[in-house]
CSV table of C-alpha atoms and ligand atoms in Angstrom, one decimal:
chain,number,residue,atom,x,y,z
A,1,MET,CA,36.1,197.3,-120.3
A,2,ASP,CA,36.5,198.0,-124.0
A,3,GLU,CA,35.3,201.6,-123.5
A,4,ILE,CA,38.1,202.1,-121.0
A,5,ILE,CA,40.7,200.6,-123.4
A,6,GLU,CA,39.5,203.0,-126.2
A,7,PHE,CA,40.5,206.0,-124.0
A,8,ILE,CA,43.5,204.4,-122.3
A,9,PRO,CA,46.2,206.9,-121.5
A,10,LEU,CA,49.2,206.7,-123.8
A,11,ASP,CA,51.7,205.6,-121.2
A,12,LYS,CA,49.4,202.7,-120.2
A,13,LEU,CA,48.8,201.8,-123.8
A,14,LYS,CA,52.5,201.6,-124.3
A,15,GLU,CA,52.9,199.4,-121.3
A,16,LEU,CA,50.2,197.1,-122.6
A,17,GLN,CA,51.8,197.0,-126.0
A,18,VAL,CA,55.2,196.1,-124.6
A,19,SER,CA,53.9,193.3,-122.4
A,20,ARG,CA,51.8,191.9,-125.2
A,21,LEU,CA,54.6,192.2,-127.7
A,22,LYS,CA,56.9,190.1,-125.4
A,23,GLY,CA,54.2,187.5,-125.2
A,24,VAL,CA,53.8,187.3,-128.9
A,25,ILE,CA,57.6,187.1,-129.5
A,26,GLU,CA,57.9,184.2,-127.0
A,27,ARG,CA,55.0,182.4,-128.7
A,28,VAL,CA,56.3,182.6,-132.2
A,29,TYR,CA,59.8,181.7,-131.0
A,30,GLN,CA,58.4,178.6,-129.3
A,31,GLY,CA,55.9,177.5,-131.8
A,32,SER,CA,56.4,178.6,-135.4
A,33,ASP,CA,58.9,176.9,-137.8
A,34,PHE,CA,59.2,180.1,-139.8
A,35,TYR,CA,60.1,182.2,-136.8
A,36,GLN,CA,62.5,179.6,-135.3
A,37,LYS,CA,64.5,179.8,-138.5
A,38,LEU,CA,64.2,183.6,-138.6
A,39,PHE,CA,65.4,184.0,-135.0
A,40,GLN,CA,68.4,181.8,-135.8
A,41,GLU,CA,69.3,183.4,-139.0
A,42,ASN,CA,69.2,186.9,-137.5
A,43,ASN,CA,70.9,185.9,-134.3
A,44,LEU,CA,67.9,187.0,-132.3
A,45,HIS,CA,66.6,185.8,-128.9
A,46,PRO,CA,63.3,186.8,-127.3
A,47,SER,CA,65.2,188.2,-124.3
A,48,GLN,CA,66.5,191.0,-126.6
A,49,ILE,CA,63.0,192.3,-127.1
A,50,THR,CA,62.3,194.6,-124.2
A,51,SER,CA,60.8,197.7,-125.9
A,52,LEU,CA,58.7,198.5,-128.9
A,53,GLU,CA,61.6,199.8,-130.8
A,54,ASP,CA,63.2,196.4,-130.6
A,55,ILE,CA,60.9,195.0,-133.2
A,56,LEU,CA,63.0,196.9,-135.7
A,57,ARG,CA,65.5,194.1,-135.3
A,58,PHE,CA,63.0,191.9,-137.2
A,59,PRO,CA,63.0,191.8,-140.9
A,60,LEU,CA,59.7,192.6,-142.7
A,61,VAL,CA,57.4,189.7,-143.5
A,62,THR,CA,55.9,189.6,-147.0
A,63,ARG,CA,53.1,187.8,-148.7
A,64,ALA,CA,55.8,185.8,-150.4
A,65,ASP,CA,57.0,184.6,-147.0
A,66,LEU,CA,53.4,183.4,-146.2
A,67,ARG,CA,53.2,181.6,-149.5
A,68,ALA,CA,56.6,180.0,-149.1
A,69,ASN,CA,55.6,178.7,-145.7
A,70,PHE,CA,52.2,177.6,-146.7
A,71,PRO,CA,50.3,176.0,-145.1
A,72,TYR,CA,51.6,175.5,-141.5
A,73,GLY,CA,55.0,177.3,-141.3
A,74,PHE,CA,53.6,180.3,-139.4
A,75,LEU,CA,51.5,178.4,-137.1
A,76,SER,CA,52.6,179.0,-133.5
A,77,VAL,CA,50.3,176.6,-131.6
A,78,SER,CA,49.6,172.9,-132.0
A,79,LEU,CA,46.8,171.9,-134.3
A,80,GLU,CA,44.7,170.8,-131.3
A,81,GLU,CA,44.3,174.4,-130.4
A,82,VAL,CA,43.3,175.6,-133.8
A,83,VAL,CA,39.6,175.9,-134.5
A,84,ARG,CA,39.3,177.9,-137.7
A,85,LEU,CA,40.9,178.4,-141.0
A,86,HIS,CA,40.4,181.5,-143.2
A,87,THR,CA,42.2,182.5,-146.4
A,88,SER,CA,43.1,185.7,-148.0
A,89,THR,CA,41.5,186.8,-151.3
A,90,GLY,CA,44.3,186.6,-153.7
A,91,THR,CA,44.0,186.3,-157.4
A,92,THR,CA,47.2,184.3,-158.2
A,93,GLY,CA,48.9,181.4,-156.7
A,94,LYS,CA,48.1,179.7,-153.4
A,95,PRO,CA,45.9,181.6,-150.9
A,96,LYS,CA,47.4,182.6,-147.6
A,97,ALA,CA,46.1,180.4,-144.8
A,98,ILE,CA,45.3,182.1,-141.6
A,99,PHE,CA,44.5,180.1,-138.4
A,100,PHE,CA,42.5,181.0,-135.4
A,101,THR,CA,42.3,179.6,-131.9
A,102,GLN,CA,39.1,180.0,-129.9
A,103,ASN,CA,40.7,183.1,-128.2
A,104,ASP,CA,41.7,184.6,-131.5
A,105,ILE,CA,38.1,184.4,-132.7
A,106,GLU,CA,37.0,186.0,-129.4
A,107,ALA,CA,39.6,188.7,-129.8
A,108,SER,CA,38.5,189.6,-133.4
A,109,ALA,CA,34.8,189.5,-132.4
A,110,LYS,CA,35.6,191.9,-129.6
A,111,LEU,CA,37.3,194.4,-131.9
A,112,ILE,CA,34.3,194.3,-134.3
A,113,ALA,CA,31.9,194.8,-131.4
A,114,ARG,CA,33.9,197.7,-130.1
A,115,SER,CA,34.0,199.3,-133.6
A,116,MET,CA,30.3,198.8,-134.3
A,117,LYS,CA,29.4,200.1,-130.9
A,118,LEU,CA,31.3,203.4,-131.3
A,119,THR,CA,29.4,204.2,-134.4
A,120,GLY,CA,26.1,203.8,-132.5
A,121,ALA,CA,25.1,200.2,-133.2
A,122,ARG,CA,23.1,198.8,-130.3
A,123,PRO,CA,21.0,195.7,-129.4
A,124,GLY,CA,17.7,196.2,-131.2
A,125,ASP,CA,19.5,197.0,-134.4
A,126,VAL,CA,19.0,194.5,-137.3
A,127,PHE,CA,22.3,193.9,-139.0
A,128,GLN,CA,22.4,192.4,-142.5
A,129,ASN,CA,25.9,191.2,-143.3
A,130,MET,CA,26.3,191.3,-147.0
A,131,MET,CA,29.9,190.0,-147.1
A,132,SER,CA,30.9,186.6,-148.3
A,133,TYR,CA,30.6,183.9,-145.7
A,134,GLY,CA,33.2,181.2,-146.0
A,135,LEU,CA,36.9,181.5,-146.3
A,136,PHE,CA,36.9,185.3,-146.5
A,137,THR,CA,37.1,186.8,-143.0
A,138,GLY,CA,34.7,189.7,-143.8
A,139,GLY,CA,31.6,187.5,-143.4
A,140,LEU,CA,32.1,185.3,-140.4
A,141,ILE,CA,34.4,187.5,-138.3
A,142,PHE,CA,32.0,190.5,-138.6
A,143,HIS,CA,29.1,188.2,-137.9
A,144,TYR,CA,30.6,187.0,-134.6
A,145,GLY,CA,31.4,190.6,-133.6
A,146,ALA,CA,27.8,191.8,-134.3
A,147,GLU,CA,26.4,188.9,-132.2
A,148,LYS,CA,28.7,189.7,-129.4
A,149,LEU,CA,27.3,193.2,-129.4
A,150,GLY,CA,23.9,191.7,-129.2
A,151,LEU,CA,22.5,192.7,-132.6
A,152,LEU,CA,20.0,190.6,-134.6
A,153,VAL,CA,22.3,189.3,-137.3
A,154,ILE,CA,21.0,188.3,-140.7
A,155,PRO,CA,23.8,186.3,-142.4
A,156,ALA,CA,22.8,187.2,-145.9
A,157,GLY,CA,26.2,186.7,-147.5
A,158,THR,CA,26.7,188.1,-151.0
A,159,GLY,CA,24.7,188.1,-154.2
A,160,ASN,CA,21.0,187.6,-155.0
A,161,THR,CA,20.3,191.3,-154.7
A,162,GLU,CA,16.5,191.1,-154.9
A,163,ARG,CA,16.5,188.6,-152.0
A,164,GLN,CA,18.8,191.0,-150.1
A,165,ILE,CA,16.3,193.8,-150.6
A,166,GLY,CA,13.4,191.5,-149.6
A,167,LEU,CA,15.2,190.7,-146.3
A,168,MET,CA,16.0,194.4,-145.7
A,169,ARG,CA,12.3,195.2,-146.1
A,170,ASP,CA,10.8,192.2,-144.3
A,171,PHE,CA,13.1,192.6,-141.2
A,172,GLN,CA,13.5,196.3,-141.3
A,173,THR,CA,17.3,196.1,-141.5
A,174,THR,CA,19.0,199.1,-139.9
A,175,ILE,CA,22.6,198.3,-140.5
A,176,VAL,CA,24.4,196.8,-143.4
A,177,HIS,CA,28.0,195.7,-144.0
A,178,LEU,CA,29.1,195.5,-147.7
A,179,THR,CA,31.7,196.6,-150.2
A,180,PRO,CA,31.3,200.2,-151.5
A,181,THR,CA,30.9,198.8,-155.0
A,182,TYR,CA,28.0,196.6,-153.9
A,183,ALA,CA,26.4,199.5,-152.0
A,184,LEU,CA,26.1,201.5,-155.2
A,185,TYR,CA,24.8,198.4,-157.1
A,186,LEU,CA,22.3,197.7,-154.4
A,187,ALA,CA,21.0,201.2,-154.8
A,188,ASP,CA,20.6,200.7,-158.5
A,189,VAL,CA,18.5,197.5,-158.0
A,190,ILE,CA,16.4,199.1,-155.3
A,191,GLU,CA,15.6,202.0,-157.7
A,192,ASP,CA,14.9,199.6,-160.6
A,193,LEU,CA,12.3,197.9,-158.4
A,194,GLY,CA,10.6,201.2,-158.1
A,195,LEU,CA,11.6,201.7,-154.5
A,196,ASN,CA,13.4,204.7,-152.9
A,197,PRO,CA,16.5,203.8,-150.9
A,198,ARG,CA,15.8,206.6,-148.5
A,199,ASP,CA,12.1,206.2,-147.8
A,200,ASP,CA,11.4,202.5,-148.4
A,201,LEU,CA,14.1,201.1,-146.2
A,202,HIS,CA,14.9,201.5,-142.5
A,203,LEU,CA,18.6,201.8,-142.9
A,204,ARG,CA,20.6,204.1,-140.7
A,205,LEU,CA,24.2,202.8,-140.9
A,206,ALA,CA,26.5,201.1,-143.3
A,207,TYR,CA,30.0,199.7,-142.9
A,208,LEU,CA,32.0,199.9,-146.1
A,209,GLY,CA,35.0,197.7,-146.3
A,210,ALA,CA,37.2,195.3,-148.1
A,211,GLU,CA,38.3,197.6,-150.9
A,212,PRO,CA,39.7,201.1,-151.4
A,213,HIS,CA,37.1,203.8,-152.0
A,214,SER,CA,37.1,207.6,-152.0
A,215,GLU,CA,35.5,210.1,-149.7
A,216,GLU,CA,33.3,211.0,-152.7
A,217,THR,CA,32.0,207.4,-152.9
A,218,ARG,CA,31.2,207.4,-149.2
A,219,ALA,CA,29.3,210.7,-149.7
A,220,ARG,CA,27.3,209.2,-152.5
A,221,VAL,CA,26.3,206.1,-150.4
A,222,GLU,CA,25.3,208.4,-147.5
A,223,GLU,CA,23.3,210.6,-149.8
A,224,ILE,CA,21.5,207.8,-151.8
A,225,PHE,CA,20.5,205.9,-148.7
A,226,GLY,CA,20.2,208.9,-146.3
A,227,ILE,CA,22.5,207.1,-143.8
A,228,LYS,CA,25.9,207.4,-142.2
A,229,ALA,CA,28.6,205.2,-143.8
A,230,TYR,CA,31.7,204.2,-141.9
A,231,ASN,CA,35.0,202.9,-143.3
A,232,SER,CA,36.1,199.6,-142.0
A,233,TYR,CA,39.6,198.2,-142.6
A,234,GLY,CA,41.2,194.9,-142.0
A,235,LEU,CA,43.0,192.0,-143.7
A,236,SER,CA,43.1,188.3,-143.2
A,237,GLU,CA,46.7,188.3,-142.1
A,238,MET,CA,45.7,190.4,-139.1
A,239,ASN,CA,42.7,188.1,-138.4
A,240,GLY,CA,40.2,190.0,-140.6
A,241,PRO,CA,38.1,193.1,-140.2
A,242,GLY,CA,38.3,195.2,-137.1
A,243,VAL,CA,41.9,196.4,-137.5
A,244,ALA,CA,40.9,200.0,-138.0
A,245,PHE,CA,37.5,201.7,-137.9
A,246,GLU,CA,36.1,205.2,-138.3
A,247,CYS,CA,34.5,206.9,-135.3
A,248,PRO,CA,31.6,209.3,-135.7
A,249,TYR,CA,34.0,212.1,-136.7
A,250,GLN,CA,34.8,210.3,-139.9
A,251,GLN,CA,38.3,211.7,-140.1
A,252,GLY,CA,40.5,208.7,-140.5
A,253,MET,CA,40.2,205.3,-138.9
A,254,HIS,CA,41.3,204.5,-135.3
A,255,LEU,CA,43.7,201.6,-135.6
A,256,TRP,CA,43.3,199.5,-132.5
A,257,GLU,CA,46.7,199.9,-131.0
A,258,ASP,CA,46.1,197.6,-128.1
A,259,SER,CA,46.0,194.7,-130.7
A,260,PHE,CA,48.3,195.9,-133.4
A,261,LEU,CA,51.6,197.8,-133.7
A,262,MET,CA,51.8,200.0,-136.7
A,263,GLU,CA,54.6,201.5,-138.7
A,264,ILE,CA,54.6,203.4,-142.0
A,265,ILE,CA,57.6,202.8,-144.3
A,266,ASP,CA,58.8,203.9,-147.7
A,267,PRO,CA,57.7,201.0,-149.8
A,268,ASP,CA,60.8,201.2,-152.0
A,269,THR,CA,63.5,201.7,-149.4
A,270,GLY,CA,61.9,200.4,-146.2
A,271,GLU,CA,62.9,203.6,-144.4
A,272,PRO,CA,60.4,204.7,-141.7
A,273,ARG,CA,58.0,207.5,-142.5
A,274,ARG,CA,57.0,210.1,-140.0
A,275,GLU,CA,53.4,210.7,-138.9
A,276,GLY,CA,51.6,212.5,-141.7
A,277,GLU,CA,53.8,211.1,-144.4
A,278,GLU,CA,52.2,208.5,-146.7
A,279,GLY,CA,53.8,205.1,-147.0
A,280,GLU,CA,53.1,201.4,-146.7
A,281,LEU,CA,51.4,200.2,-143.5
A,282,ILE,CA,53.3,197.6,-141.5
A,283,LEU,CA,51.4,195.7,-138.8
A,284,THR,CA,52.4,193.4,-135.9
A,285,SER,CA,49.8,191.4,-134.2
A,286,LEU,CA,49.9,191.9,-130.4
A,287,ASN,CA,47.4,189.5,-128.9
A,288,ARG,CA,47.0,186.6,-131.3
A,289,GLU,CA,47.8,183.0,-130.5
A,290,ALA,CA,47.6,180.8,-133.6
A,291,MET,CA,49.4,182.9,-136.1
A,292,PRO,CA,50.9,186.2,-134.9
A,293,ILE,CA,52.9,188.0,-137.5
A,294,ILE,CA,55.6,190.4,-136.7
A,295,ARG,CA,56.2,193.4,-139.1
A,296,TYR,CA,53.8,192.3,-141.9
A,297,ARG,CA,53.9,194.3,-145.1
A,298,THR,CA,50.3,195.0,-145.8
A,299,GLY,CA,50.9,196.5,-149.2
A,300,ASP,CA,48.4,199.2,-148.2
A,301,LEU,CA,49.2,202.9,-148.6
A,302,THR,CA,48.1,205.3,-145.9
A,303,TYR,CA,49.5,207.7,-143.3
A,304,ILE,CA,49.1,208.3,-139.6
A,305,TYR,CA,47.2,211.4,-138.5
A,306,PRO,CA,49.6,213.4,-136.3
A,307,GLU,CA,46.7,215.1,-134.4
A,308,SER,CA,44.6,213.4,-131.8
A,309,CYS,CA,40.9,212.8,-132.6
A,310,PRO,CA,38.3,215.1,-131.2
A,311,CYS,CA,36.5,212.0,-129.9
A,312,GLY,CA,39.2,211.5,-127.3
A,313,ARG,CA,40.1,208.0,-128.2
A,314,THR,CA,43.8,207.6,-127.8
A,315,HIS,CA,44.4,205.0,-130.5
A,316,ARG,CA,45.9,206.8,-133.5
A,317,ARG,CA,44.1,207.2,-136.8
A,318,ILE,CA,45.2,206.1,-140.3
A,319,ALA,CA,43.9,207.8,-143.4
A,320,ARG,CA,41.6,206.1,-145.9
A,321,ILE,CA,43.7,203.6,-147.8
A,322,ARG,CA,44.8,205.1,-151.1
A,323,GLY,CA,45.3,201.7,-152.6
A,324,ARG,CA,47.6,198.8,-152.5
A,325,VAL,CA,51.2,199.3,-153.6
A,326,ASP,CA,50.5,196.8,-156.4
A,327,ASP,CA,47.3,198.5,-157.5
A,328,MET,CA,49.3,201.4,-158.8
A,329,PHE,CA,50.0,201.4,-162.5
A,330,ILE,CA,52.4,203.4,-164.5
A,331,LEU,CA,51.3,205.0,-167.7
A,332,LYS,CA,53.7,207.2,-169.7
A,333,GLY,CA,55.9,207.4,-166.6
A,334,VAL,CA,53.2,208.7,-164.3
A,335,ASN,CA,52.2,206.7,-161.2
A,336,VAL,CA,48.4,206.4,-161.0
A,337,PHE,CA,46.2,204.9,-158.4
A,338,PRO,CA,42.7,203.8,-159.5
A,339,SER,CA,41.4,205.5,-156.3
A,340,GLU,CA,42.4,208.9,-157.7
A,341,VAL,CA,40.4,208.4,-160.9
A,342,GLU,CA,37.5,207.2,-158.7
A,343,ARG,CA,37.7,210.3,-156.5
A,344,ILE,CA,37.4,212.6,-159.6
A,345,LEU,CA,34.6,210.6,-161.2
A,346,MET,CA,32.5,210.2,-158.0
A,347,GLY,CA,32.7,213.9,-157.3
A,348,MET,CA,30.8,214.7,-160.5
A,349,PRO,CA,27.0,214.4,-160.3
A,350,GLU,CA,26.4,213.4,-163.9
A,351,VAL,CA,28.7,210.4,-163.5
A,352,GLY,CA,27.0,207.2,-162.6
A,353,ARG,CA,27.9,204.5,-160.1
A,354,ASN,CA,30.4,202.4,-161.9
A,355,TYR,CA,33.5,202.8,-164.0
A,356,GLN,CA,36.4,200.9,-165.5
A,357,ILE,CA,39.9,201.8,-166.4
A,358,VAL,CA,41.3,200.1,-169.6
A,359,LEU,CA,45.0,200.4,-170.3
A,360,GLU,CA,45.8,199.9,-173.9
A,361,ARG,CA,48.8,200.0,-176.2
A,362,GLU,CA,48.4,201.3,-179.8
A,363,LYS,CA,51.4,201.5,-182.0
A,364,SER,CA,53.7,201.4,-179.0
A,365,LYS,CA,51.8,204.3,-177.5
A,366,ASP,CA,50.1,203.7,-174.1
A,367,LYS,CA,46.7,205.1,-173.4
A,368,MET,CA,44.1,205.1,-170.7
A,369,ARG,CA,40.5,204.7,-171.6
A,370,VAL,CA,38.0,205.3,-168.8
A,371,ARG,CA,34.6,203.8,-169.3
A,372,VAL,CA,32.2,205.8,-167.3
A,373,GLU,CA,28.6,204.9,-166.6
A,374,VAL,CA,26.3,208.0,-166.8
A,375,GLU,CA,24.0,208.8,-163.9
A,376,LYS,CA,20.5,207.5,-164.6
A,377,ARG,CA,18.9,211.0,-164.1
A,378,PHE,CA,21.0,212.3,-167.0
A,379,PHE,CA,20.5,209.4,-169.3
A,380,ASP,CA,17.6,209.6,-171.7
A,381,GLY,CA,18.4,206.6,-173.9
A,382,SER,CA,21.1,208.5,-175.8
A,383,LEU,CA,24.5,209.8,-175.0
A,384,PRO,CA,25.5,212.4,-177.6
A,385,HIS,CA,24.2,215.4,-175.6
A,386,LEU,CA,26.7,214.5,-172.9
A,387,ARG,CA,29.7,215.4,-175.1
A,388,GLY,CA,30.4,218.3,-172.7
A,389,LEU,CA,30.6,215.9,-169.8
A,390,GLU,CA,33.2,213.8,-171.7
A,391,GLN,CA,35.3,216.9,-172.1
A,392,ARG,CA,34.9,217.9,-168.5
A,393,ILE,CA,36.0,214.5,-167.2
A,394,LYS,CA,38.9,214.5,-169.5
A,395,SER,CA,40.2,217.8,-168.5
A,396,LYS,CA,39.7,217.2,-164.8
A,397,ILE,CA,41.7,213.9,-165.0
A,398,LYS,CA,44.3,215.7,-167.1
A,399,SER,CA,44.8,218.5,-164.6
A,400,GLU,CA,44.8,216.3,-161.5
A,401,ILE,CA,46.7,213.2,-162.5
A,402,LEU,CA,48.6,214.6,-165.6
A,403,ILE,CA,47.4,212.0,-168.0
A,404,THR,CA,45.0,212.7,-170.9
A,405,PRO,CA,42.5,209.9,-170.9
A,406,GLU,CA,40.0,208.8,-173.5
A,407,ILE,CA,36.5,208.9,-172.0
A,408,GLU,CA,33.9,206.5,-173.1
A,409,LEU,CA,30.4,207.3,-171.7
A,410,ILE,CA,28.2,204.3,-171.4
A,411,GLU,CA,24.7,203.4,-170.3
A,412,PRO,CA,23.9,203.1,-166.6
A,413,GLY,CA,24.2,199.5,-165.4
A,414,SER,CA,26.2,198.3,-168.4
A,415,LEU,CA,29.5,197.4,-166.6
A,416,PRO,CA,29.7,194.0,-164.9
A,417,ARG,CA,29.0,194.1,-161.1
A,418,THR,CA,30.3,192.1,-158.3
A,419,SER,CA,29.2,191.8,-154.7
A,420,GLY,CA,32.8,191.1,-153.7
A,421,LYS,CA,35.9,193.1,-154.4
A,422,SER,CA,35.7,194.8,-157.7
A,423,ARG,CA,38.3,194.8,-160.5
A,424,ARG,CA,38.6,198.3,-161.8
A,425,VAL,CA,41.7,198.1,-164.0
A,426,ILE,CA,42.0,196.1,-167.2
A,427,ASP,CA,45.5,196.2,-168.4
A,428,GLN,CA,45.7,195.1,-172.0
A,429,ARG,CA,49.2,196.4,-172.7
A,430,ARG,CA,51.6,193.8,-174.0
A,431,ILE,CA,55.2,194.2,-172.9
B,501,AMP,P1,41.6,190.2,-147.3
B,501,AMP,O1,42.8,189.7,-146.6
B,501,AMP,O2,41.1,189.3,-148.5
B,501,AMP,O3,40.5,190.5,-146.4
B,501,AMP,O4,42.0,191.6,-148.0
B,501,AMP,C1,42.6,192.6,-147.3
B,501,AMP,C2,42.9,193.8,-148.1
B,501,AMP,O5,41.7,194.5,-148.6
B,501,AMP,C3,43.6,194.9,-147.4
B,501,AMP,O6,45.0,194.6,-147.3
B,501,AMP,C4,43.3,196.1,-148.3
B,501,AMP,O7,44.1,196.1,-149.4
B,501,AMP,C5,41.9,195.9,-148.7
B,501,AMP,N1,40.9,196.5,-147.8
B,501,AMP,C6,40.3,196.0,-146.7
B,501,AMP,N2,39.5,197.0,-146.2
B,501,AMP,C7,39.7,198.1,-146.8
B,501,AMP,C8,39.3,199.5,-146.7
B,501,AMP,N3,38.4,199.8,-145.7
B,501,AMP,N4,39.7,200.4,-147.5
B,501,AMP,C9,40.6,200.1,-148.5
B,501,AMP,N5,41.1,198.8,-148.7
B,501,AMP,C10,40.7,197.8,-147.8
B,502,ZN,ZN1,37.8,209.4,-133.1
């Protein structure tokens, strides 16, 4: 069934979207306090929603709306029907509470199973899930999807890297799911143990998700482990991972349009952007029960590929996420995304596997210091002979993002590591 839906003709896809949208609109209208108020305030009625374009009558929903209506304001079903709570990883304030019915869990698991299958995962594969189990959706939701596909799942969770490696070796793990940052750290520890990530493991696939990463980082992971690595995108507000996933062509991620409606807008004006134009991704859940959200501002920057994918799947693709709108920092009037610095660094073989951007203010002058770990192969206990490298990184960043950074080369493995989402930018500027 799912294979049919991946290749569904566009007119049929649209029909399905319209009928699902009507269902979702009715559900939130009946069930959610937030939406009842919103319908009233905007003089809306579910009967006015008859085509996909009609959702433009709805205002955009923001993270602030979720917080203001915490914990139950968005819930569209009675508590008796809710079987699971997850929250979104936020650093400040209350988390966003996301509820699931039994059918919602099933729907998410199906999308994960679909996504994993199309990258070649099969029963017989041993899948080690190195994402956090618990309130974060990346652990449990992916777990359910992998079981649904019939894989042997090792619910390893995060951390304890040596034990992870032990599990990978004992059970001959073939597929892992982890953050890109952790993939590179894992490789370091494997090498420190005197093992070779290519020859001493049985890995063939990795799913990289939960944080922005560049094509260059993916290439590194593939090269170090000798595997294929696929980009996996999702967010708690849309019920977790499995929103968009790369196919074997690895050119953008198919966003599962049977389950989500997508729009791209100008984050400043809210104006729609055309296919191919970058902007903020807006998503509407189409088949969720407990907590569907209409026109949610994800904060993530991407664009829709105008061309169809050579694989023949009809669901349109979004580009690798450039970052969150709020990841962007402004230095000397230039807008910078950490992912751009990462792309430049990870494309240079002498650069190691971790970096940090420090923003500082000195005598009212702002500057960017990039702390760059040197690749182990090029590090012989001292750094001075790498002066040339410092200069090269500096001029590359200068020519590509128009800011002259200070480069600080540091020993491999000296920056703090995390097995969850990493914090790349330390802003020490005082206003
Ligand atoms: P959470 O709700 O805690 O799961 O966080 C979701 C957010 O993580 C998304 O809105 C993105 O900003 C980020 N994210 C998740 N997957 C990816 C990915 N593959 N590439 C870039 N960012 C991602
Ligand atoms: Zn494809």
